[in-house]
C-alpha cells in the first residue's frame, strides 16, 4: 500500500511539474506577445498630447508674464529660464524613481495626473481677475503683479514641473521597452525610432504654436489654457487604454545604489592587483539577468581602477554563497559605471549649447512683436507663432534626413545610419553657431529700420516697418540644428547608457538643458547688470535702445569654444561593447556562450568585432 502511495506521489509530482512547465511556457508566450508596434499609438498619443501642452504653455508664457502680469522683460525672461531649469531637473528624480522601484508605467500615470493638476490651477488663475493686475495696453507705468499673484503662478508652474519630471524621461524609454532594442534588430529597421518619435512630438508642437497661441493672443488666456488642460486629460486616458498591451519591464533596483556599491568595492580593494586576464574577473549571469535584457556589457580596458571591484578575494562571499555587493561587483556592473564616466564629458558639452539659446526665444518674441507681422490687412502672425518656422524645418528636416541624408552619407561612411550619433551632434553644434550669428545680423537690420523711421523711442505705439520674416532664417537654422543635435543627443544618451538606467539617460538630456538654463540666466543677469544704464545690452522695456546683437555675438563665441571642446571629447570617446543575445533557429533567444559577439556601436555594418571564448 505504501509503495502504491509512493508511486502515486511521484506521478502527482510529475504532473505538477508538467503543469508548472506548461504554465511557464504560457506565461513566456504571453510575454512575447506584449509590446511591439501595436502599443505605439497609445504611447505616442500620450507623448503627443504632452508636447502639445508643453509647447502651447511654454512658447507664449513670456507674453503672459509681460502683457498680462506686467512683469519687466528681464525678470520675466529669467523667471521662464529658471522655471525651465526646474522642469528639466525634475526628470532626473522621476527617472531614478522609475528605474529604482516604481517602474515607468506607474511613474507616467502619476506624473500625468500631477501635470493635469498644475494645468487646472493655472487655467483658474488666468480666469480669476483677482489673480492678475489691471490690464495695461500701453505697457507704460503699469502695475506689476503682486507677490501673492506671482506665487499663485509659481505654484502652478511647480506642479507642471513635477509632472514633467515623471513624463520626459519615461515615455520615450517606455516606448523603447516595447520594441526589440538589440543592435542587430535596430539596424535592420528601415526607420530610426528616435526620428519617428521626434517627428510625432514636433507635429504636436506645430499644432500648439498655430492653434493654441492664436487663441491665447486673439481670444483669451482662459480658453487657451483650458484647451491644454483638456488635451492633457485625454493623454492620460489614451495611455491607460493601452495598458493591457504593454510590456512592463520590472525596475532593476536603484542604479545609484549599484554605482555606489561598485565605487565602495573599488576603494576597499585599492591595494588589490587586477589580473591581466579579464576572464578571471567575477561574472554572474543570474545576478545580472534583471538589468541586462538586451545583453551584458563586456569588459573594457578603460578606468582599470574600477576593475578591482570585480576581483574575487576571500571575504567577498556571504555564507549563502551570494556575493557581498559592497565588496564584489560583476563585470557588467563595473562596466555600467565606466559607461557613465565615458559619457559625462560628451553630455557636459550640451550644457553650454542649451545655455547659449536659453533666452533666445523670449528675446525673439519681443523682436517679432515690434515688427510688421501682417499676412493680410486683417490677419497678423502672433509673435510666439513665429516658432512654427523652426518646427516646420524640423519636420521637413527629419523626413529629408531619413530619405536623402542617410543614403548619401552612407556612401562615404559605410555606416548604416549614415553618421554616428556623435557625428550627428557635432553637425548640430556647428549649425547652431551659424544660427546665433544670423540672429545678431537680423537684430542689426531691425534696429536700423527703427532708426531710419525715428521709432527707436516708440517700442509699443508704432510698428517698425520691417517684415517679421527677416527672423525666419534664424528660426530655420535653429530647426536644422535641432534635427542633428537634439535627436542625436537623445539617441546617444539612451543607446549608450546602461540598459537598466535608460530613464536616467533620458533624464540627463533634460538635466543638461536645466543646467544650461541656469547658466543662461546667470549670463543674462551679468550682462544686464554690467552693460550700463543708457545703452544696456538687454533693457527691461525698450529693446530698440538695447544692444541685443552684442548679446548674440557673445553667445556665438561661447558656442565656438564649446564646439572645440566637444570635438576633443568626441575624438576620445569609445562606444560601449555589448554581448548580444542572438535569435536561434527555433525562434527562441539563444545566448552563444562559446562564440560571444562583441558589438561595437561605432561600427555601422554590424560586423563582429571580436569573439571571446570561455565565458562563465
XYZ file of C-alpha atoms in Angstrom:
616
model
C 0.000 0.000 0.000
C 2.827 2.348 0.906
C 4.547 1.540 -2.409
C 1.367 2.434 -4.319
C 1.195 5.694 -2.387
C 4.799 6.454 -3.276
C 4.115 5.755 -6.942
C 1.026 7.971 -6.818
C 3.004 10.731 -5.132
C 5.690 10.504 -7.825
C 3.066 10.642 -10.568
C 1.481 13.667 -8.849
C 4.836 15.449 -8.664
C 5.471 14.710 -12.350
C 2.024 16.060 -13.247
C 2.599 19.181 -11.147
C 5.982 19.766 -12.778
C 4.401 19.295 -16.204
C 1.625 21.780 -15.354
C 4.173 24.274 -13.999
C 6.233 23.878 -17.160
C 3.188 24.456 -19.360
C 2.179 27.468 -17.275
C 5.719 28.829 -17.552
C 5.664 28.356 -21.316
C 2.235 30.005 -21.482
C 3.449 32.970 -19.438
C 6.539 33.264 -21.637
C 4.374 33.124 -24.782
C 2.105 35.862 -23.407
C 5.137 37.950 -22.502
C 6.429 37.694 -26.061
C 3.058 38.855 -27.393
C 3.163 42.008 -25.269
C 4.719 45.169 -26.617
C 5.524 45.717 -30.271
C 4.342 48.370 -32.704
C 0.689 47.905 -31.681
C 1.445 49.801 -28.463
C 2.913 52.841 -30.221
C -0.422 54.638 -30.913
C -1.260 54.693 -27.188
C 2.216 55.742 -26.036
C 2.737 58.288 -28.778
C -0.764 59.692 -28.136
C 0.323 60.385 -24.575
C 3.592 61.977 -25.665
C 1.949 63.980 -28.463
C -0.594 65.445 -26.014
C 2.189 66.166 -23.516
C 4.278 68.025 -26.101
C 1.180 69.801 -27.426
C 0.519 71.043 -23.907
C 4.168 71.912 -23.274
C 4.542 73.898 -26.490
C 1.241 75.723 -26.084
C 2.045 76.510 -22.475
C 5.722 77.490 -22.649
C 6.025 79.138 -26.050
C 3.802 82.113 -25.222
C 4.361 82.330 -21.478
C 6.673 85.320 -21.960
C 3.645 87.170 -23.372
C 1.515 86.168 -20.384
C 4.160 87.457 -17.975
C 4.913 90.744 -19.759
C 1.472 91.602 -21.185
C -0.924 90.148 -18.600
C 1.071 90.166 -15.353
C 3.098 93.263 -16.417
C 6.438 91.744 -15.359
C 9.571 93.526 -16.750
C 11.228 91.731 -19.671
C 14.470 90.645 -17.984
C 12.679 89.460 -14.832
C 10.139 87.601 -16.976
C 12.838 86.018 -19.137
C 14.811 84.911 -16.071
C 11.626 83.544 -14.495
C 10.963 81.416 -17.554
C 14.562 80.239 -17.736
C 14.543 79.275 -14.054
C 11.188 77.529 -14.446
C 12.566 75.686 -17.464
C 15.590 74.766 -15.373
C 13.382 73.203 -12.693
C 11.319 71.398 -15.357
C 14.498 69.947 -16.807
C 15.941 68.960 -13.426
C 12.927 67.040 -12.090
C 13.231 64.370 -14.839
C 16.366 63.106 -13.055
C 14.299 62.483 -9.915
C 11.499 60.907 -11.956
C 13.973 58.656 -13.756
C 15.538 57.433 -10.504
C 12.084 56.693 -9.089
C 11.107 54.766 -12.244
C 14.370 52.810 -12.523
C 14.556 52.052 -8.793
C 11.129 50.854 -7.660
C 8.046 52.406 -9.330
C 8.594 51.320 -12.929
C 7.995 53.513 -15.963
C 4.291 52.707 -16.375
C 3.173 53.919 -12.942
C 5.582 56.851 -12.992
C 3.942 58.082 -16.213
C 0.429 57.684 -14.752
C 1.156 59.586 -11.523
C 3.170 62.305 -13.296
C 0.370 62.887 -15.817
C -2.130 63.414 -13.001
C 0.145 65.929 -11.225
C 0.700 67.748 -14.528
C -3.082 67.924 -15.004
C -3.465 69.455 -11.522
C -0.976 72.179 -12.445
C -2.815 72.985 -15.680
C -6.180 73.174 -13.915
C -4.658 75.558 -11.373
C -3.102 77.917 -13.918
C -6.295 77.931 -16.008
C -8.233 79.056 -12.926
C -5.601 81.739 -12.221
C -5.974 83.078 -15.787
C -9.762 83.296 -15.429
C -9.993 84.931 -11.994
C -9.330 88.744 -12.146
C -8.042 88.886 -8.561
C -5.078 86.701 -9.548
C -3.704 89.224 -12.053
C -3.069 93.027 -12.083
C -5.256 95.529 -14.010
C -4.787 95.485 -17.820
C -2.150 97.877 -19.205
C -2.369 98.090 -23.043
C 0.231 100.884 -23.359
C 2.838 98.996 -21.291
C 3.808 102.275 -19.621
C 3.608 102.894 -15.860
C 1.915 99.528 -15.463
C 1.084 97.975 -12.112
C 3.186 94.862 -11.800
C 1.704 91.641 -10.430
C 1.853 91.424 -6.640
C 3.902 88.830 -4.795
C 0.795 86.809 -3.961
C -0.286 86.808 -7.625
C 3.180 85.716 -8.717
C 3.296 82.976 -6.079
C -0.021 81.613 -7.340
C 1.643 81.329 -10.746
C 4.800 79.785 -9.289
C 2.838 77.027 -7.538
C 1.126 76.156 -10.821
C 4.467 76.077 -12.601
C 5.930 73.867 -9.865
C 3.153 71.293 -10.303
C 3.708 71.160 -14.054
C 7.471 70.836 -13.436
C 6.920 67.825 -11.169
C 4.651 66.271 -13.784
C 7.246 66.875 -16.468
C 9.794 65.140 -14.238
C 7.910 61.871 -14.487
C 6.922 62.115 -18.146
C 10.011 63.282 -20.027
C 12.474 60.519 -19.039
C 9.937 57.682 -19.047
C 7.736 57.989 -22.152
C 10.467 57.612 -24.775
C 12.174 54.808 -22.820
C 8.822 53.107 -22.169
C 8.246 53.185 -25.923
C 11.714 51.690 -26.436
C 10.796 48.920 -23.945
C 8.009 47.820 -26.304
C 10.479 47.271 -29.167
C 13.434 44.943 -29.574
C 16.301 47.370 -28.991
C 19.124 44.902 -29.646
C 21.602 46.392 -32.060
C 21.031 43.862 -34.852
C 17.265 44.483 -34.695
C 17.643 48.260 -34.543
C 19.892 48.330 -37.596
C 17.508 46.123 -39.586
C 14.661 48.629 -39.238
C 14.037 50.931 -42.151
C 13.199 53.891 -39.922
C 15.174 55.288 -36.997
C 12.877 55.043 -33.960
C 14.164 58.311 -32.494
C 13.499 60.182 -35.746
C 9.930 58.828 -35.782
C 9.431 59.751 -32.134
C 10.794 63.255 -32.657
C 8.662 63.725 -35.792
C 5.462 62.961 -33.855
C 6.217 65.322 -30.975
C 7.240 68.048 -33.422
C 3.879 67.749 -35.169
C 2.237 68.293 -31.792
C 4.401 71.363 -31.217
C 3.437 72.774 -34.606
C -0.259 72.392 -33.830
C 0.151 74.139 -30.485
C 2.085 77.050 -31.974
C -0.594 77.686 -34.585
C -3.878 76.907 -32.780
C -3.240 77.473 -29.065
C -1.088 80.600 -29.424
C -3.695 82.182 -31.733
C -6.426 81.544 -29.145
C -4.267 82.982 -26.343
C -3.419 86.156 -28.275
C -6.750 86.795 -30.007
C -9.494 85.279 -27.820
C -8.356 84.973 -24.188
C -5.936 83.094 -21.994
C -8.674 81.177 -20.182
C -9.720 79.380 -23.384
C -6.114 78.886 -24.483
C -5.045 77.251 -21.228
C -8.353 75.368 -20.909
C -7.716 73.648 -24.243
C -4.338 72.462 -22.952
C -5.959 71.129 -19.774
C -8.415 69.055 -21.822
C -5.604 67.724 -24.044
C -3.613 66.553 -21.020
C -6.660 64.732 -19.634
C -7.068 62.949 -22.987
C -3.404 61.894 -22.903
C -3.940 60.092 -19.594
C -6.999 58.294 -20.982
C -5.143 57.215 -24.137
C -2.214 55.849 -22.172
C -4.379 53.869 -19.732
C -6.466 52.335 -22.549
C -3.343 50.712 -23.988
C -2.345 49.170 -20.639
C -3.265 45.520 -21.490
C -0.848 45.533 -24.451
C 2.239 46.999 -22.777
C 5.409 45.155 -21.934
C 6.164 46.457 -18.448
C 9.817 45.992 -17.578
C 10.332 45.479 -13.874
C 12.657 48.027 -12.258
C 16.113 46.589 -11.590
C 16.685 48.356 -8.273
C 18.267 51.684 -7.532
C 21.001 52.456 -10.084
C 22.568 54.902 -7.645
C 22.993 52.145 -5.056
C 24.567 49.821 -7.644
C 27.009 52.503 -8.763
C 27.819 53.329 -5.142
C 28.453 49.652 -4.400
C 30.941 49.461 -7.263
C 32.745 52.582 -6.041
C 32.879 51.317 -2.444
C 34.178 47.910 -3.555
C 36.862 49.585 -5.699
C 38.031 51.736 -2.780
C 38.058 48.797 -0.387
C 40.263 46.853 -2.809
C 42.542 49.716 -3.739
C 45.582 47.558 -2.966
C 44.344 44.513 -4.912
C 46.174 43.709 -8.155
C 43.897 43.363 -11.185
C 44.727 40.199 -13.222
C 45.856 40.633 -16.817
C 43.289 38.070 -17.998
C 39.859 39.728 -17.737
C 38.205 36.284 -17.772
C 39.307 35.936 -14.143
C 37.054 38.828 -13.099
C 33.779 37.965 -11.409
C 30.692 37.359 -13.549
C 27.244 36.184 -12.509
C 24.619 35.887 -15.251
C 21.784 35.113 -12.842
C 22.543 38.139 -10.685
C 22.657 40.447 -13.735
C 19.654 38.979 -15.545
C 17.233 41.678 -14.329
C 19.444 44.514 -15.581
C 20.696 43.048 -18.887
C 17.701 42.025 -21.008
C 19.334 43.195 -24.258
C 22.750 41.745 -23.447
C 25.543 42.092 -20.923
C 28.230 44.738 -21.062
C 31.651 43.274 -21.810
C 34.918 44.216 -20.196
C 36.842 47.259 -21.450
C 40.333 48.448 -20.571
C 39.332 51.990 -19.651
C 39.262 53.031 -15.980
C 41.168 49.938 -14.863
C 40.931 51.025 -11.219
C 37.211 50.162 -11.293
C 38.058 46.549 -12.233
C 39.311 45.999 -8.678
C 35.645 45.739 -7.624
C 35.308 42.572 -9.768
C 38.380 40.787 -8.346
C 37.325 37.923 -6.061
C 39.009 37.892 -2.650
C 38.487 35.783 0.479
C 35.849 37.913 2.243
C 33.638 38.667 -0.747
C 31.092 35.861 -0.393
C 28.342 35.517 2.195
C 27.537 32.210 3.904
C 24.729 31.728 1.388
C 27.365 31.729 -1.387
C 25.937 35.003 -2.661
C 28.329 37.911 -3.243
C 28.516 40.810 -0.823
C 27.778 43.548 -3.356
C 29.539 46.160 -1.215
C 32.752 44.160 -1.663
C 32.315 42.394 -5.010
C 30.723 43.529 -8.280
C 30.197 41.727 -11.555
C 31.924 42.849 -14.765
C 28.553 44.087 -16.065
C 28.116 46.338 -13.026
C 31.617 47.756 -13.220
C 31.057 48.468 -16.912
C 27.841 50.337 -16.069
C 29.909 52.801 -14.074
C 32.512 53.001 -16.852
C 29.764 53.779 -19.399
C 28.581 56.741 -17.372
C 32.087 58.091 -16.785
C 32.824 57.871 -20.529
C 29.627 59.726 -21.401
C 29.853 62.613 -18.932
C 32.260 64.806 -20.984
C 30.050 64.459 -24.078
C 26.941 65.185 -22.017
C 28.583 68.257 -20.479
C 29.071 69.791 -23.944
C 25.296 70.018 -24.231
C 25.075 72.335 -21.198
C 26.641 75.383 -22.880
C 24.717 74.544 -26.047
C 21.436 74.901 -24.140
C 22.741 77.927 -22.219
C 23.517 79.756 -25.454
C 19.865 79.873 -26.513
C 18.022 79.556 -23.174
C 16.749 83.158 -23.509
C 16.742 83.473 -27.291
C 13.075 82.522 -27.673
C 11.995 85.170 -25.158
C 14.001 87.927 -26.846
C 12.947 86.852 -30.337
C 9.266 87.070 -29.400
C 9.840 90.658 -28.259
C 11.619 91.407 -31.540
C 8.743 89.943 -33.539
C 6.191 91.959 -31.543
C 7.829 95.214 -32.749
C 7.894 94.209 -36.452
C 5.307 94.073 -39.229
C 3.547 90.697 -38.812
C 0.696 91.179 -41.296
C -0.112 88.399 -43.742
C -3.160 90.371 -44.897
C -4.905 93.598 -43.905
C -6.820 91.827 -41.157
C -4.540 89.000 -40.015
C -1.241 89.172 -38.122
C 1.021 86.302 -37.112
C 1.117 86.049 -33.293
C 4.717 86.697 -32.142
C 5.025 83.330 -30.375
C 3.799 81.551 -33.522
C 6.981 82.534 -35.342
C 8.444 79.361 -33.864
C 6.432 77.409 -36.422
C 9.210 78.082 -38.940
C 11.636 76.257 -36.676
C 9.133 73.451 -36.122
C 8.362 73.103 -39.844
C 12.075 72.954 -40.525
C 12.400 70.106 -38.018
C 9.513 68.192 -39.613
C 10.838 68.610 -43.134
C 14.411 68.088 -41.963
C 13.646 64.752 -40.274
C 11.971 63.462 -43.444
C 14.856 64.640 -45.640
C 17.350 63.227 -43.161
C 15.894 59.715 -43.490
C 15.220 59.834 -47.235
C 18.269 61.683 -48.560
C 20.937 62.461 -45.986
C 21.327 58.913 -44.611
C 21.690 57.214 -48.064
C 24.033 59.988 -49.218
C 26.247 59.860 -46.122
C 26.267 56.044 -46.142
C 28.129 56.072 -49.456
C 31.071 57.804 -47.794
C 30.970 56.407 -44.262
C 29.654 52.873 -44.774
C 27.591 53.392 -41.606
C 24.012 52.063 -41.707
C 22.729 55.286 -40.139
C 24.833 57.488 -42.400
C 26.709 59.032 -39.485
C 27.188 58.080 -35.859
C 25.191 59.898 -33.210
C 28.364 61.726 -32.148
C 28.951 62.991 -35.686
C 25.291 63.976 -35.893
C 25.597 66.014 -32.694
C 28.762 67.719 -33.965
C 26.987 68.878 -37.132
C 24.193 70.279 -34.962
C 26.673 72.203 -32.802
C 28.231 73.818 -35.882
C 24.882 74.816 -37.432
C 23.722 76.347 -34.150
C 26.715 78.719 -34.165
C 25.640 79.920 -37.597
C 22.045 80.337 -36.354
C 23.125 82.557 -33.457
C 25.267 84.717 -35.747
C 22.262 85.087 -38.058
C 20.190 86.269 -35.068
C 22.704 89.066 -34.449
C 22.541 90.205 -38.089
C 18.720 90.213 -38.027
C 18.713 92.414 -34.909
C 21.099 94.887 -36.549
C 18.704 95.052 -39.521
C 15.659 95.577 -37.259
C 17.241 98.403 -35.276
C 18.445 100.124 -38.437
C 14.867 100.157 -39.749
C 13.667 101.605 -36.425
C 16.327 104.330 -36.555
C 15.551 105.187 -40.198
C 11.889 105.817 -39.297
C 12.568 107.572 -35.948
C 10.901 104.787 -33.953
C 13.675 103.942 -31.505
C 11.763 105.524 -28.608
C 8.310 104.217 -29.539
C 8.515 100.473 -28.876
C 4.791 99.880 -28.228
C 2.871 102.620 -30.049
C 4.287 102.101 -33.551
C 5.243 99.022 -35.536
C 8.653 99.142 -37.196
C 8.088 98.940 -40.994
C 10.227 95.852 -41.470
C 8.834 92.407 -42.186
C 8.921 89.870 -39.390
C 10.113 87.364 -41.996
C 13.638 88.719 -41.517
C 13.629 86.469 -38.444
C 12.789 83.340 -40.446
C 16.407 82.405 -41.426
C 17.491 82.128 -37.800
C 14.426 80.032 -36.946
C 15.133 77.687 -39.848
C 18.788 77.297 -38.902
C 17.849 76.535 -35.314
C 15.451 73.892 -36.684
C 18.171 72.263 -38.780
C 20.479 72.288 -35.745
C 17.752 70.550 -33.730
C 17.396 67.789 -36.337
C 21.049 66.947 -35.831
C 21.878 67.959 -32.254
C 18.696 67.243 -30.265
C 17.822 63.894 -31.854
C 21.467 62.795 -31.837
C 21.855 63.791 -28.189
C 18.751 61.847 -27.138
C 19.811 58.780 -29.141
C 23.339 58.915 -27.714
C 22.184 59.082 -24.103
C 19.599 56.294 -24.363
C 21.686 53.943 -26.520
C 24.977 54.403 -24.691
C 23.590 54.463 -21.167
C 23.363 51.074 -19.402
C 20.106 49.327 -20.261
C 18.755 49.334 -16.687
C 19.261 53.118 -16.484
C 17.658 54.243 -19.745
C 15.192 56.516 -17.970
C 18.118 58.132 -16.195
C 19.860 58.526 -19.552
C 16.836 60.310 -20.999
C 16.706 62.453 -17.857
C 20.297 63.567 -18.387
C 19.150 65.120 -21.666
C 16.758 67.305 -19.684
C 19.326 67.856 -16.948
C 21.772 69.344 -19.461
C 19.009 71.731 -20.516
C 18.326 72.538 -16.853
C 21.935 73.449 -16.109
C 22.055 75.354 -19.390
C 19.033 77.443 -18.413
C 20.571 78.361 -15.068
C 23.877 79.283 -16.685
C 21.955 81.291 -19.289
C 20.117 83.140 -16.517
C 23.453 83.879 -14.831
C 24.912 85.265 -18.066
C 21.833 87.388 -18.822
C 21.831 88.781 -15.273
C 25.508 89.733 -15.520
C 25.046 91.311 -18.958
C 22.003 93.282 -17.794
C 23.764 94.471 -14.633
C 27.161 95.442 -16.043
C 26.488 96.857 -19.527
C 25.353 100.273 -18.298
C 22.005 102.001 -17.950
C 21.812 104.206 -21.048
C 22.993 101.649 -23.617
C 22.245 98.447 -21.749
C 22.514 95.400 -23.990
C 19.305 93.950 -22.524
C 16.930 96.736 -21.374
C 13.739 95.928 -19.465
C 11.256 97.839 -21.640
C 12.649 99.357 -24.840
C 14.552 96.730 -26.829
C 15.193 99.319 -29.567
C 17.625 101.132 -27.284
C 19.424 97.958 -26.308
C 22.285 96.071 -27.912
C 20.770 92.649 -28.261
C 23.075 91.914 -31.209
C 26.089 92.127 -28.883
C 24.491 89.513 -26.634
C 24.019 87.230 -29.651
C 27.679 87.679 -30.665
C 28.685 86.789 -27.103
C 26.616 83.599 -27.231
C 28.098 82.691 -30.619
C 31.588 82.997 -29.111
C 30.604 80.751 -26.202
C 29.353 78.151 -28.677
C 32.603 78.223 -30.677
C 34.601 77.430 -27.524
C 32.113 74.700 -26.612
C 32.315 73.212 -30.124
C 36.109 72.889 -29.887
C 35.728 71.175 -26.503
C 33.120 68.790 -27.953
C 35.325 67.787 -30.881
C 38.110 66.890 -28.462
C 35.805 64.795 -26.257
C 34.140 63.050 -29.206
C 37.505 62.089 -30.715
C 38.451 60.303 -27.463
C 35.118 58.541 -26.887
C 34.723 54.775 -27.325
C 31.294 53.151 -27.698
C 30.115 50.560 -25.191
C 30.742 46.895 -26.075
C 27.727 44.625 -25.672
C 27.305 40.870 -25.637
C 24.183 40.390 -27.703
C 21.668 37.588 -27.453
C 21.087 36.174 -30.935
C 17.956 34.629 -32.399
C 18.061 30.837 -32.588
C 16.740 28.746 -35.475
C 13.799 27.552 -33.378
C 12.668 31.119 -32.764
C 13.894 31.317 -29.190
C 16.604 33.546 -27.841
C 19.849 31.649 -27.501
C 22.984 33.047 -25.920
C 26.132 31.892 -27.684
C 28.357 31.041 -24.723
C 31.373 29.976 -26.783
C 31.022 32.487 -29.612
C 30.028 35.676 -27.869
C 29.545 38.505 -30.321
C 31.067 41.792 -29.295
C 29.080 44.561 -30.872
C 30.748 47.952 -31.095
C 28.094 50.557 -31.829
C 30.676 52.643 -33.652
C 30.722 50.056 -36.448
C 27.922 50.764 -38.826
C 27.948 47.453 -40.673
C 27.144 45.396 -37.570
C 30.038 43.032 -38.221
C 31.652 41.035 -35.449
C 34.489 42.909 -33.830
C 35.955 40.001 -31.959
C 34.819 36.759 -30.311
C 35.584 35.845 -26.788
C 35.578 32.206 -25.677
C 35.318 30.638 -22.273
C 32.724 32.980 -20.824
C 31.461 31.850 -17.435
